[in-house]
Coordinates of C-alpha atoms and ligand atoms in Angstrom, one line a residue:
X1 CA 15.3 20.9 7.7
X2 CA 15.2 18.8 10.8
X3 CA 14.5 15.1 10.5
X4 CA 10.9 13.9 10.9
X5 CA 10.2 11.7 13.8
X6 CA 7.8 9.4 12.4
X7 CA 7.5 8.5 8.5
X8 CA 4.6 6.4 7.2
X9 CA 5.1 4.4 4.0
X10 CA 2.1 3.0 2.3
X11 CA 2.8 0.7 -0.6
X12 CA 0.4 -0.7 -3.0
X13 CA -0.3 -1.5 -6.7
X14 CA -3.0 1.1 -6.5
X15 CA -4.7 -0.1 -9.7
X16 CA -6.6 2.1 -9.1
X17 CA -6.3 3.9 -5.5
X18 CA -9.8 3.9 -3.8
X19 CA -11.5 5.0 -0.6
X20 CA -10.5 2.0 1.3
X21 CA -6.7 3.1 1.0
X22 CA -7.6 6.8 1.4
X23 CA -9.9 6.3 4.6
X24 CA -7.2 4.1 6.2
X25 CA -4.5 6.6 5.5
X26 CA -6.7 9.4 7.0
X27 CA -7.5 7.6 10.1
X28 CA -3.7 6.7 10.6
X29 CA -2.8 10.1 10.2
X30 CA -4.8 11.1 13.2
X31 CA -3.9 8.1 15.2
X32 CA -0.2 8.3 14.7
X33 CA 1.8 11.3 14.7
X34 CA 3.3 10.9 11.3
X35 CA 5.3 14.0 10.2
X36 CA 5.4 12.6 6.6
X37 CA 3.1 10.1 5.0
X38 CA 4.0 8.6 1.6
X39 CA 2.0 6.7 -1.1
X40 CA 4.3 4.5 -2.9
X41 CA 2.9 2.9 -6.1
X42 CA 4.7 -0.4 -6.8
X43 CA 6.6 -0.9 -10.0
X44 CA 6.4 -4.3 -11.5
X45 CA 5.2 -6.6 -8.7
X46 CA 7.1 -9.8 -8.1
X47 CA 4.3 -11.7 -6.4
X48 CA 1.3 -10.9 -8.4
X49 CA 0.0 -10.4 -12.1
X50 CA 1.2 -7.3 -13.9
X51 CA -1.1 -4.3 -13.1
X52 CA -3.6 -3.2 -15.7
X53 CA -2.9 0.4 -15.8
X54 CA 0.7 1.6 -16.5
X55 CA 3.1 2.8 -13.8
X56 CA 2.6 6.4 -14.9
X57 CA -1.3 6.0 -14.9
X58 CA -1.3 4.4 -11.4
X59 CA 0.9 7.2 -10.0
X60 CA -1.1 9.8 -11.6
X61 CA -4.3 8.4 -10.2
X62 CA -2.6 8.5 -6.7
X63 CA -1.6 12.1 -7.4
X64 CA -5.1 12.9 -8.3
X65 CA -6.5 11.3 -5.3
X66 CA -4.4 13.0 -2.6
X67 CA -4.1 16.4 -4.3
X68 CA -6.3 18.1 -1.7
X69 CA -4.6 16.6 1.3
X70 CA -1.5 18.3 2.3
X71 CA -0.8 15.4 4.8
X72 CA -0.4 13.0 1.9
X73 CA 2.7 12.8 -0.4
X74 CA 3.4 10.8 -3.5
X75 CA 6.7 8.9 -3.8
X76 CA 7.4 7.7 -7.3
X77 CA 10.7 5.9 -6.7
X78 CA 9.4 2.3 -7.2
X79 CA 7.8 3.1 -10.6
X80 CA 11.0 4.7 -11.7
X81 CA 13.0 1.6 -10.8
X82 CA 14.0 -0.8 -13.4
X83 CA 12.9 -4.5 -12.9
X84 CA 10.6 -6.0 -10.4
X85 CA 9.5 -4.1 -7.3
X86 CA 11.0 -5.0 -3.9
X87 CA 9.5 -3.4 -0.8
X88 CA 12.8 -4.2 1.2
X89 CA 14.9 -2.3 -1.4
X90 CA 12.5 0.7 -0.8
X91 CA 12.9 0.5 2.9
X92 CA 16.6 0.3 2.7
X93 CA 16.6 3.5 0.6
X94 CA 14.4 5.3 3.2
X95 CA 16.5 4.2 6.1
X96 CA 19.6 5.4 4.3
X97 CA 18.0 8.7 3.4
X98 CA 16.5 9.4 6.8
X99 CA 19.1 7.9 9.0
X100 CA 19.0 5.6 12.0
X101 CA 16.9 7.5 14.5
X102 CA 13.8 8.2 12.5
X103 CA 11.0 5.8 13.1
X104 CA 9.8 4.3 9.7
X105 CA 6.3 2.7 9.6
X106 CA 5.3 0.4 6.7
X107 CA 1.5 0.4 6.3
X108 CA 0.0 -2.9 5.2
X109 CA -3.4 -4.5 4.9
X110 CA -3.9 -7.7 6.8
X111 CA -4.1 -9.5 3.4
X112 CA -0.8 -8.3 2.5
X113 CA 0.8 -9.1 6.0
X114 CA -0.4 -12.5 5.8
X115 CA 1.9 -13.2 2.8
X116 CA 4.8 -11.3 4.2
X117 CA 6.9 -14.4 4.6
X118 CA 6.8 -14.7 0.8
X119 CA 8.8 -11.4 0.3
X120 CA 12.5 -11.3 -0.6
X121 CA 14.4 -10.8 2.7
X122 CA 11.3 -10.4 4.7
X123 CA 13.1 -10.7 7.9
X124 CA 14.9 -7.7 7.3
X125 CA 11.7 -5.5 7.2
X126 CA 11.7 -5.7 10.9
X127 CA 15.2 -4.3 11.2
X128 CA 14.4 -1.4 9.0
X129 CA 10.8 -0.4 9.9
X130 CA 7.9 -0.8 12.1
X131 CA 4.8 -2.4 10.5
X132 CA 1.4 -1.0 10.9
X133 CA -1.3 -3.5 10.1
X134 CA -4.9 -2.5 8.9
X135 CA -7.6 -5.0 9.0
X136 CA -9.6 -5.5 5.9
X137 CA -12.9 -7.4 5.5
X138 CA -12.2 -11.0 4.3
X139 CA -8.7 -10.9 6.1
X140 CA -9.5 -10.3 9.8
X141 CA -7.1 -13.1 10.9
X142 CA -4.8 -11.0 12.7
X143 CA -7.3 -10.5 15.6
X144 CA -6.3 -14.2 16.3
X145 CA -2.5 -14.2 16.1
X146 CA -2.4 -17.9 16.4
X147 CA -4.1 -18.1 12.9
X148 CA -1.0 -16.4 11.4
X149 CA 1.3 -18.6 9.4
X150 CA 3.8 -20.3 12.0
X151 CA 6.8 -18.6 10.3
X152 CA 5.4 -15.3 10.7
X153 CA 4.1 -15.8 14.3
X154 CA 7.8 -16.8 15.4
X155 CA 9.4 -13.6 13.9
X156 CA 6.5 -11.5 15.2
X157 CA 6.0 -12.8 18.6
X158 CA 7.8 -10.3 20.7
X159 CA 7.0 -7.2 18.5
X160 CA 3.3 -6.4 19.0
X161 CA 2.6 -3.2 20.6
X162 CA -1.1 -2.1 21.4
X163 CA -0.5 1.7 21.5
X164 CA 0.6 3.9 18.6
X165 CA 2.8 6.0 20.9
X166 CA 5.1 3.1 21.4
X167 CA 6.1 3.5 17.7
X168 CA 8.1 6.5 18.8
X169 CA 10.1 4.6 21.3
X170 CA 12.4 3.0 18.8
X171 CA 13.0 3.5 15.0
X172 CA 11.9 0.0 13.9
X173 CA 10.9 -3.5 14.8
X174 CA 7.4 -3.1 16.2
X175 CA 4.1 -4.3 14.9
X176 CA 1.0 -2.1 15.6
X177 CA -2.5 -3.3 14.7
X178 CA -4.4 -0.1 14.0
X179 CA -8.3 0.0 14.5
X180 CA -9.3 1.6 11.3
X181 CA -12.8 1.5 9.7
X182 CA -13.5 -1.6 7.7
X183 CA -14.2 -0.8 4.1
X184 CA -15.1 -3.7 1.9
X185 CA -13.5 -2.0 -1.4
X186 CA -11.0 -3.4 -3.5
X187 CA -9.3 -2.5 -6.7
X188 CA -10.2 -5.9 -8.3
X189 CA -13.8 -5.0 -7.6
X190 CA -13.5 -1.7 -9.3
X191 CA -11.9 -3.0 -12.2
X192 CA -14.5 -5.7 -12.6
X193 CA -17.2 -3.0 -12.4
X194 CA -15.7 -0.8 -14.9
X195 CA -15.4 -3.8 -17.3
X196 CA -19.1 -4.7 -16.7
X197 CA -19.8 -1.0 -17.4
X198 CA -21.2 -0.5 -13.8
X199 CA -21.0 2.7 -11.9
X200 CA -18.0 3.0 -9.6
X201 CA -18.9 6.4 -8.1
X202 CA -18.4 6.7 -4.3
X203 CA -15.9 4.0 -4.2
X204 CA -13.0 6.2 -5.1
X205 CA -12.5 10.0 -5.7
X206 CA -14.3 11.6 -8.6
X207 CA -11.0 12.8 -10.1
X208 CA -9.8 9.3 -10.4
X209 CA -13.1 7.9 -11.8
X210 CA -13.0 10.7 -14.4
X211 CA -9.3 9.7 -15.2
X212 CA -10.3 6.0 -15.6
X213 CA -13.2 7.1 -18.0
X214 CA -11.1 9.6 -20.1
X215 CA -8.4 6.8 -20.6
X216 CA -10.8 4.0 -21.0
X217 CA -8.9 2.1 -18.2
X218 CA -10.1 -1.4 -17.3
X219 CA -12.5 -1.5 -20.2
X220 CA -12.5 -4.6 -22.3
X221 CA -11.6 -2.2 -25.4
X222 CA -8.6 -0.9 -23.5
X223 CA -7.3 -4.3 -22.6
X224 CA -7.6 -5.4 -26.2
X225 CA -5.7 -2.5 -27.4
X226 CA -2.9 -3.4 -25.0
X227 CA -2.5 -6.9 -26.5
X228 CA 0.9 -7.5 -27.7
X229 CA 2.1 -4.2 -26.1
X230 CA 4.4 -4.2 -23.1
X231 CA 2.6 -3.1 -20.0
X232 CA 4.8 -0.1 -18.7
Ligands
ATP1 P1 -6.2 -5.4 -5.9 O1 -7.6 -6.0 -5.6 O2 -5.8 -5.2 -7.1 O3 -5.2 -6.3 -5.0 P2 -6.3 -3.8 -3.6 O4 -7.7 -3.0 -3.5 O5 -5.9 -4.9 -2.7 O6 -6.1 -4.1 -5.0 P3 -3.7 -2.8 -3.3 O7 -3.1 -1.6 -4.2 O8 -3.3 -4.3 -3.7 O9 -5.3 -2.6 -3.4 O10 -3.4 -2.5 -1.8 C1 -2.2 -1.8 -1.3 C2 -2.4 -1.9 0.3 O11 -3.7 -1.4 0.8 C3 -2.4 -3.3 0.7 O12 -1.6 -3.5 1.8 C4 -3.8 -3.7 1.0 O13 -3.9 -4.7 1.9 C5 -4.3 -2.5 1.6 N1 -5.7 -2.4 1.1 C6 -6.4 -2.1 0.0 N2 -7.7 -2.1 0.2 C7 -7.9 -1.9 1.6 C8 -9.1 -1.7 2.1 N3 -10.3 -1.6 1.8 N4 -9.0 -1.7 3.6 C9 -7.8 -1.8 4.3 N5 -6.4 -1.9 3.4 C10 -6.7 -2.0 2.1
MG2 MG1 -4.4 -6.1 -3.1

């Protein structure tokens, strides 16, 4: 098989995956000529609390959410990895698997990008891939780049491109702000609604909400049962 020209890598906790993630991914697929687009559920994150659902449950929910879309693929490498989840490690693996010529694009919401300088080896991200940022209600700062933390501004200054076609001009190092639909949906909000026994319908695919219901995820009962157990 010949190497793809442009590979999308959409990392996240996906606890659970929702229409905010999926709609953004769908719009990116039509804006950017990705030949492969992977959802990569994180293992144990370094910078946030442990997820509520297990690694396997989060990956299964992604699988259920993308099952009808042949353009979307699930990559389980991070949930299979021992220890904490580091995006840079994943990017290094992609680079060595795909070789030097393929353009890799890491997809991030603006809220995540604003904290990129807290990641391990974050400068290396721009030596491994492009970054595609999607705005998100509540984190629109990137419209005004001067509002970015100084450290990020310095590293990113010469990297911004305004056209997605530029991403094929080199394999890494550019930052593109995509104009995707703003959807004010978060997994935190969904978990809180489940715990409060409110409907989560139309915020995420039915297959995922059915899975949440069947496994009683995010309910007080479920969290209570887990006390004393290791979240895997
Ligand atoms: P949580 O509330 O648990 O943090 P989340 O909804 O932010 O969950 P994550 O799994 O943390 O979902 O997000 C994965 C990636 O998707 C991040 O880069 C995040 O910024 C982005 N993202 C999440 N929700 C949206 C949304 N509604 N619109 C655009 N990007 C989003
Ligand atoms: Mg988040």
